[in-house]
PDB file of C-alpha atoms in Angstrom:
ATOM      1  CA  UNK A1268       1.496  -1.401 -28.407  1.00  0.00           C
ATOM      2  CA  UNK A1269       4.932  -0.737 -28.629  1.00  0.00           C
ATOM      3  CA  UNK A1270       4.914   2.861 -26.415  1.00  0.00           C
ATOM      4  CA  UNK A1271       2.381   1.196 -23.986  1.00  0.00           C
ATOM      5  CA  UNK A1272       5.370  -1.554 -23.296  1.00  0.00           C
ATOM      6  CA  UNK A1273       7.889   1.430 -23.635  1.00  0.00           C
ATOM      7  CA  UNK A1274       5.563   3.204 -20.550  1.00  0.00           C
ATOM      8  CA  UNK A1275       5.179  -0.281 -18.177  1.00  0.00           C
ATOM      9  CA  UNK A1276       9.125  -0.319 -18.711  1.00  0.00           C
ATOM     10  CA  UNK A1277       9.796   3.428 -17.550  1.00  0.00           C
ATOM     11  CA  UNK A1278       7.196   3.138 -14.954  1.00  0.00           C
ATOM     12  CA  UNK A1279       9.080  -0.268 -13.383  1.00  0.00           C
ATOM     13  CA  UNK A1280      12.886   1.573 -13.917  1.00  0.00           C
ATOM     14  CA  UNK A1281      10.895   4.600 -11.797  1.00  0.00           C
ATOM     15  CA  UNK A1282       9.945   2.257  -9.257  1.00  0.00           C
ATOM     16  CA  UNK A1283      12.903   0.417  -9.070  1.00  0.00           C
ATOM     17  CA  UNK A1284      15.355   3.777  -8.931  1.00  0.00           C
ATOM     18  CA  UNK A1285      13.437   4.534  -5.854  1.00  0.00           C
ATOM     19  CA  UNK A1286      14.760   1.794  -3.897  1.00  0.00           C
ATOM     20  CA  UNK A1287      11.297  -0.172  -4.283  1.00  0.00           C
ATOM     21  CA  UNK A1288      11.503  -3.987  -5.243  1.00  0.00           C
ATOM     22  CA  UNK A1289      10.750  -5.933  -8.611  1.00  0.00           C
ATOM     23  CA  UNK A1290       8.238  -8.274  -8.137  1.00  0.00           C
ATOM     24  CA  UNK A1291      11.701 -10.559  -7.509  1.00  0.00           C
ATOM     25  CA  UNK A1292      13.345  -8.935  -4.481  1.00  0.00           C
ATOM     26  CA  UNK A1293      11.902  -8.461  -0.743  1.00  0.00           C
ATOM     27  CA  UNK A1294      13.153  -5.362   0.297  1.00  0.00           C
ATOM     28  CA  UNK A1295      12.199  -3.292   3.722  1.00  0.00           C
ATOM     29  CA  UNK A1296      13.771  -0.012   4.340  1.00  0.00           C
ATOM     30  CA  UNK A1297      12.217   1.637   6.990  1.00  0.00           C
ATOM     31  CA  UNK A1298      12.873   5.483   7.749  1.00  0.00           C
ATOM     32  CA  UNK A1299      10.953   7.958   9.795  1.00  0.00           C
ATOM     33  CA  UNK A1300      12.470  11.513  11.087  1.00  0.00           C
ATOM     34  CA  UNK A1301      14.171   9.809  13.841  1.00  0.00           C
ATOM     35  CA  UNK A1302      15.840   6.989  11.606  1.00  0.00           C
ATOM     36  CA  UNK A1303      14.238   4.445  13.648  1.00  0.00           C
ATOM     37  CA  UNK A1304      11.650   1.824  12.383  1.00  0.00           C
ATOM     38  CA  UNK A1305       8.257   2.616  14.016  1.00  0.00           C
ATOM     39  CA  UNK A1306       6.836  -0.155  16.071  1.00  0.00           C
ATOM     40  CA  UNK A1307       3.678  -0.578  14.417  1.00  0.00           C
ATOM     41  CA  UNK A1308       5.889  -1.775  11.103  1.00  0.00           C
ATOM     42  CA  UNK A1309       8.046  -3.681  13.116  1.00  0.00           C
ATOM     43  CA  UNK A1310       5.176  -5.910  14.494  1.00  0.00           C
ATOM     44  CA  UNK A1311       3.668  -6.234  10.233  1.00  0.00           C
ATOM     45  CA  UNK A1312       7.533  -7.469   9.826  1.00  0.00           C
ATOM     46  CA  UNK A1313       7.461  -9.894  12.449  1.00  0.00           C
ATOM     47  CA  UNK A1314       4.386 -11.289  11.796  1.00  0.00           C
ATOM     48  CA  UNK A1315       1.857 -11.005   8.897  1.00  0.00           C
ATOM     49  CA  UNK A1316      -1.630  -9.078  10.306  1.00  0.00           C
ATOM     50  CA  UNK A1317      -4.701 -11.761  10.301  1.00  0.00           C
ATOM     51  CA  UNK A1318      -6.055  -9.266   7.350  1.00  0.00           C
ATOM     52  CA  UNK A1319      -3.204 -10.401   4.995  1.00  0.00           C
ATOM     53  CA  UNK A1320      -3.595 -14.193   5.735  1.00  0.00           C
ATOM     54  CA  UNK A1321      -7.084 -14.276   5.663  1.00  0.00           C
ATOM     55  CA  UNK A1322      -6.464 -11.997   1.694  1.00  0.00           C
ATOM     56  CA  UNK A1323      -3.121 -13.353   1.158  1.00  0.00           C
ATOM     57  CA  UNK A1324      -1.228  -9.824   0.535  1.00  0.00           C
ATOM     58  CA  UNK A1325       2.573  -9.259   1.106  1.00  0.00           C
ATOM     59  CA  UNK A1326       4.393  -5.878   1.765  1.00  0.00           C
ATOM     60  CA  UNK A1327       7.153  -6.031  -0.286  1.00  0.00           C
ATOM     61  CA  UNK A1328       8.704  -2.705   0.838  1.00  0.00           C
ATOM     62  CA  UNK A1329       8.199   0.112   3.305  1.00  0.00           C
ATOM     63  CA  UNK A1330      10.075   3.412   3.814  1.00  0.00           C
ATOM     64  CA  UNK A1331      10.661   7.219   3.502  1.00  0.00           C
ATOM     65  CA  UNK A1332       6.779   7.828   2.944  1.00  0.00           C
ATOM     66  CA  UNK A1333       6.357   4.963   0.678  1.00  0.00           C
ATOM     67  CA  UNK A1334       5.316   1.034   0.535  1.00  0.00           C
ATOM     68  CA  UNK A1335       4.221  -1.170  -1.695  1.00  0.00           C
ATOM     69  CA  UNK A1336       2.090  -4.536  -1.156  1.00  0.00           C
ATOM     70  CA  UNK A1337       1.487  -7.364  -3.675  1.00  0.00           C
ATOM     71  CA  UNK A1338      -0.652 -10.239  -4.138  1.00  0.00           C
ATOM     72  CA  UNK A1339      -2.359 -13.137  -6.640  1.00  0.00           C
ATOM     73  CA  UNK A1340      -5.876 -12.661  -7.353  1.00  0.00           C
ATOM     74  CA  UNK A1341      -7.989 -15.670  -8.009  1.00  0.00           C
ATOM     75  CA  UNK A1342     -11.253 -17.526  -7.882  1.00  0.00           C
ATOM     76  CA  UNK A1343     -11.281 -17.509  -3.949  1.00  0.00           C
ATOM     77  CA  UNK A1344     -11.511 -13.654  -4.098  1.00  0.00           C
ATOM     78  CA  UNK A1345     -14.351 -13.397  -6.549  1.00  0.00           C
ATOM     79  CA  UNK A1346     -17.824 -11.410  -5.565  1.00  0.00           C
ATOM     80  CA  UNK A1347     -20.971 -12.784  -7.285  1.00  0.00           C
ATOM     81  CA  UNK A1348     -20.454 -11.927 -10.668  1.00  0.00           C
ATOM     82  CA  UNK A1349     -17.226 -13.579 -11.129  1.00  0.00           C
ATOM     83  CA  UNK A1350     -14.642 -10.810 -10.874  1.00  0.00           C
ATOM     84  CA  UNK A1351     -12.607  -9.501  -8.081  1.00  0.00           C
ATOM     85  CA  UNK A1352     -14.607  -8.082  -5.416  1.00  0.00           C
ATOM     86  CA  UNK A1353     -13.911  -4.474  -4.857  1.00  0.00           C
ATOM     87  CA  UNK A1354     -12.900  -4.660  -1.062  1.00  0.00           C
ATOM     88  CA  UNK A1355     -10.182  -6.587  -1.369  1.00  0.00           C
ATOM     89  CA  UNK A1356      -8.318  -4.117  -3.876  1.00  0.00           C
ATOM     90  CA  UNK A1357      -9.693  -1.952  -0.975  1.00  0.00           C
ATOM     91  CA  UNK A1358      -7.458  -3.724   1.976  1.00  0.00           C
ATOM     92  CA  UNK A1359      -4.761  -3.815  -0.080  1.00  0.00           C
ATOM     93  CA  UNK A1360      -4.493  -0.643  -1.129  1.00  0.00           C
ATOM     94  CA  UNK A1361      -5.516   0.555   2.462  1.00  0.00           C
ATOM     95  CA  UNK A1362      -2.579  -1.904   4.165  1.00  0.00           C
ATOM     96  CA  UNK A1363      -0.380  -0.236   1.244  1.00  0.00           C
ATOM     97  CA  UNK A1364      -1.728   3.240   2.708  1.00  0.00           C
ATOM     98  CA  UNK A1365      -0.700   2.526   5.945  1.00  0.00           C
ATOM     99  CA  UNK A1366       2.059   1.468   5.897  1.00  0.00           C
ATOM    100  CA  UNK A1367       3.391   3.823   4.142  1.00  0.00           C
ATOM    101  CA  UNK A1368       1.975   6.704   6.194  1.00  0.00           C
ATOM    102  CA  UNK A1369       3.295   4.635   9.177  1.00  0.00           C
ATOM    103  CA  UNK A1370       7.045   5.075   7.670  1.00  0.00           C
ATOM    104  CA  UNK A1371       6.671   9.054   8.412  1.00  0.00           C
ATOM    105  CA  UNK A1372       6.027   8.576  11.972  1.00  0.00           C
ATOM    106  CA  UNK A1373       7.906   8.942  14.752  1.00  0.00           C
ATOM    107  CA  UNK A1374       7.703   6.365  17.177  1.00  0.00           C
ATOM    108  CA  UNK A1375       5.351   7.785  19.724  1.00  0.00           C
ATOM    109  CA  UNK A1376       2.791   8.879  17.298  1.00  0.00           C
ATOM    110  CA  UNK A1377       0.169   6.060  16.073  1.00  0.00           C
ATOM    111  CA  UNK A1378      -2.397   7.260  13.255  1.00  0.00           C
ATOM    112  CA  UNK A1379      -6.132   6.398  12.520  1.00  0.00           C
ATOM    113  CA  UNK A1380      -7.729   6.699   8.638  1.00  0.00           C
ATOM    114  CA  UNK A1381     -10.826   9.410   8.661  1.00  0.00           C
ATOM    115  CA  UNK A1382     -11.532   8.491   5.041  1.00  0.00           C
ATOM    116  CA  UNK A1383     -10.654   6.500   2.189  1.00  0.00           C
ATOM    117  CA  UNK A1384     -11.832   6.346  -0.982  1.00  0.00           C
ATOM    118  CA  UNK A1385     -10.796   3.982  -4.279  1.00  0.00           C
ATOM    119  CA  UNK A1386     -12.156   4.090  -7.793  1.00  0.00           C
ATOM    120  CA  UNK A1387     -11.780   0.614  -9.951  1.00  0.00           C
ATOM    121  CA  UNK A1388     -11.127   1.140 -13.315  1.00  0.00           C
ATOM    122  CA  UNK A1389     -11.285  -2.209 -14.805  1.00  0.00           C
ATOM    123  CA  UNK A1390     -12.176  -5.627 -13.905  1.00  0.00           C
ATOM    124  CA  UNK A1391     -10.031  -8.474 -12.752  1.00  0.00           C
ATOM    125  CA  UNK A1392     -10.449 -12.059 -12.817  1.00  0.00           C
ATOM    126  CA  UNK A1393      -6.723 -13.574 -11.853  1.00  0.00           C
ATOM    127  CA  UNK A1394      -4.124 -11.560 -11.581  1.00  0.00           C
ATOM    128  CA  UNK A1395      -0.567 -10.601  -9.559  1.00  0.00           C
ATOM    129  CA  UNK A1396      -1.528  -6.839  -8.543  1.00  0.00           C
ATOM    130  CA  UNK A1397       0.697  -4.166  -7.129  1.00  0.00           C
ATOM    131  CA  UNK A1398      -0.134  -2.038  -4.928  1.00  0.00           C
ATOM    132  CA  UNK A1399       2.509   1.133  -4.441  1.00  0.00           C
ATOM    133  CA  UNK A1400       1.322   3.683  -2.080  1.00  0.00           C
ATOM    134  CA  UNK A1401       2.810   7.383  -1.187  1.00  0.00           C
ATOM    135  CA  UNK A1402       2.367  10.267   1.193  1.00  0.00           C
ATOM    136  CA  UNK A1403       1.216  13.058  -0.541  1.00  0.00           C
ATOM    137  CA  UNK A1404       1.455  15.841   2.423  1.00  0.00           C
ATOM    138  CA  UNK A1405       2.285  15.593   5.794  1.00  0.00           C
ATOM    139  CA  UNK A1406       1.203  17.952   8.431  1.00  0.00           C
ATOM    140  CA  UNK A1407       1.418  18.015  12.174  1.00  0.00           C
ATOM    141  CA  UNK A1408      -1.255  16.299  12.757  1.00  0.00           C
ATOM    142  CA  UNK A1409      -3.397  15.323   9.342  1.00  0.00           C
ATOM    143  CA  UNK A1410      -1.948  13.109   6.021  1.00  0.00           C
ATOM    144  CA  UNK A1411      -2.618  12.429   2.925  1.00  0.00           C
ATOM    145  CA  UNK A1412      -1.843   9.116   1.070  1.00  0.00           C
ATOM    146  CA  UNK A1413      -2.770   8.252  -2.727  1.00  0.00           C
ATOM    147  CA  UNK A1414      -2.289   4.649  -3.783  1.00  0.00           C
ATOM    148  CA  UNK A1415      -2.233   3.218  -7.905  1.00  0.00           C
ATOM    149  CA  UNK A1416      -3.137  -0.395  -8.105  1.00  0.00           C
ATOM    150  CA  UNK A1417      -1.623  -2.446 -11.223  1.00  0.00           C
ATOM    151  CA  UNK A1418      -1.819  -5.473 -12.659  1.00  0.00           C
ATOM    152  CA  UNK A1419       1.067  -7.775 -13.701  1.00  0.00           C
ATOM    153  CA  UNK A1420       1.408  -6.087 -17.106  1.00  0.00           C
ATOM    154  CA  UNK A1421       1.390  -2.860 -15.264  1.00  0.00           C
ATOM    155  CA  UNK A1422      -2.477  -1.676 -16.105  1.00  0.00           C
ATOM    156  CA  UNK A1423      -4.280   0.731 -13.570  1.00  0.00           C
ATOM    157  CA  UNK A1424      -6.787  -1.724 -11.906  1.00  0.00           C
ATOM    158  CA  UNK A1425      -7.831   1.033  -8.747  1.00  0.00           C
ATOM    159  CA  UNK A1426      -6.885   4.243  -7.342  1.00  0.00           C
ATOM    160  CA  UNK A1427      -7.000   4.935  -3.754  1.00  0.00           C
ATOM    161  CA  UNK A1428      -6.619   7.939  -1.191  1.00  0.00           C
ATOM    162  CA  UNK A1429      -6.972   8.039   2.316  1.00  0.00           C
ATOM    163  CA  UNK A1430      -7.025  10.843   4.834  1.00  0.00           C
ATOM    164  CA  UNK A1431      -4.556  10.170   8.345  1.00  0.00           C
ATOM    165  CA  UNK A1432      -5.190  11.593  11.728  1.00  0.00           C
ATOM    166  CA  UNK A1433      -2.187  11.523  13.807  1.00  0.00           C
ATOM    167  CA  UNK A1434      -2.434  10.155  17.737  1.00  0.00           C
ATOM    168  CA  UNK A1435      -0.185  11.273  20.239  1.00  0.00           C
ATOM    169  CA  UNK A1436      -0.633  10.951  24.401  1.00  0.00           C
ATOM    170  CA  UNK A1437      -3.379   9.050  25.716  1.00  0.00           C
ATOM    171  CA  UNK A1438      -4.923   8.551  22.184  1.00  0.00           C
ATOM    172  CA  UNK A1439      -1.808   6.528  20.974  1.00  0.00           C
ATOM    173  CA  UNK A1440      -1.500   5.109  24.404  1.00  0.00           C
ATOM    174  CA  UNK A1441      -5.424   3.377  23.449  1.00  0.00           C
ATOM    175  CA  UNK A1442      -4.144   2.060  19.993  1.00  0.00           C
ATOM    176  CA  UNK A1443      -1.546  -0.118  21.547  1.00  0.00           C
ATOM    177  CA  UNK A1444      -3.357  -1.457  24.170  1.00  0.00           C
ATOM    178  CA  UNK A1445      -5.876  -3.090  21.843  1.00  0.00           C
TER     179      UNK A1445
END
């Protein structure tokens, strides 16, 4: 018990020594080569995305390649057996995903997900989850993001990846006209 404790700690000191918030602080440092804050995480800071009202996820922190999102599971987000249905670790590990992928563009480039994937390791009923999310590798025009999910005592819920396609021109020019 004592070295699983001893891990949750190191993991959180880890987290925390890369500029990432405790579940206590708000922080949003946004980088991408240019050193400005892309627009597409400047409109999630303005204004929540109907996909995190409607779940009721926050993104506690975005920068340098990283983010992390957080919310309380409960009853409201239960599939038919009870437990929390799948997707919504899903769209908050993808919203986790993107955003962090989003910190490592510049701002003329948008970005579309090819594929994602998650694997759920254990059940959850009720529960404050974490979601922290990194890029991987970044090419010129493909990424690659993983993404744990934890619980409040800092157990692996999910694992996530997704694969990035980077627009530029005309194809970016489509994503912000929607």
């Amino acid at each position: 018990m004592r070295d699983k404790q001893a891990e949750r700690n190191a993991r959180a000191k880890r987290s925390n020594a890369l500029g990432y918030p405790s579940r206590e602080h708000n922080l949003k440092r946004m980088t991408n080569p240019s050193g400005t804050t892309h627009p597409l995480i400047q409109r999630v800071l303005a204004d929540k995305p109907p996909i995190a009202k409607l779940i009721g996820f926050v993104i506690e922190g975005i920068g340098e390649g990283r983010a992390v999102g957080s919310m309380e599971a409960g009853p409201q987000h239960a599939n038919p057996m009870g437990t929390l249905h799948g997707g919504i670790l899903c769209d908050l590990a993808d919203a986790a995903m993107g955003m962090a992928f989003a910190s490592t563009l510049a701002a003329d480039e948008g970005f579309t997900t090819i594929s994602l994937n998650i694997s759920f390791f254990r059940p959850v009923w009720k529960s404050h989850l974490r979601a922290e999310a990194r890029v991987t590798n970044r090419g010129r025009n493909v990424g690659y993001v993983e993404c744990d999910v934890t619980d409040q005592n800092g157990k692996r819920i999910a694992a996530a990846n997704s694969t990035c396609f980077i627009l530029r021109g005309e194809a970016h020019g489509r994503e912000k006209s929607s």
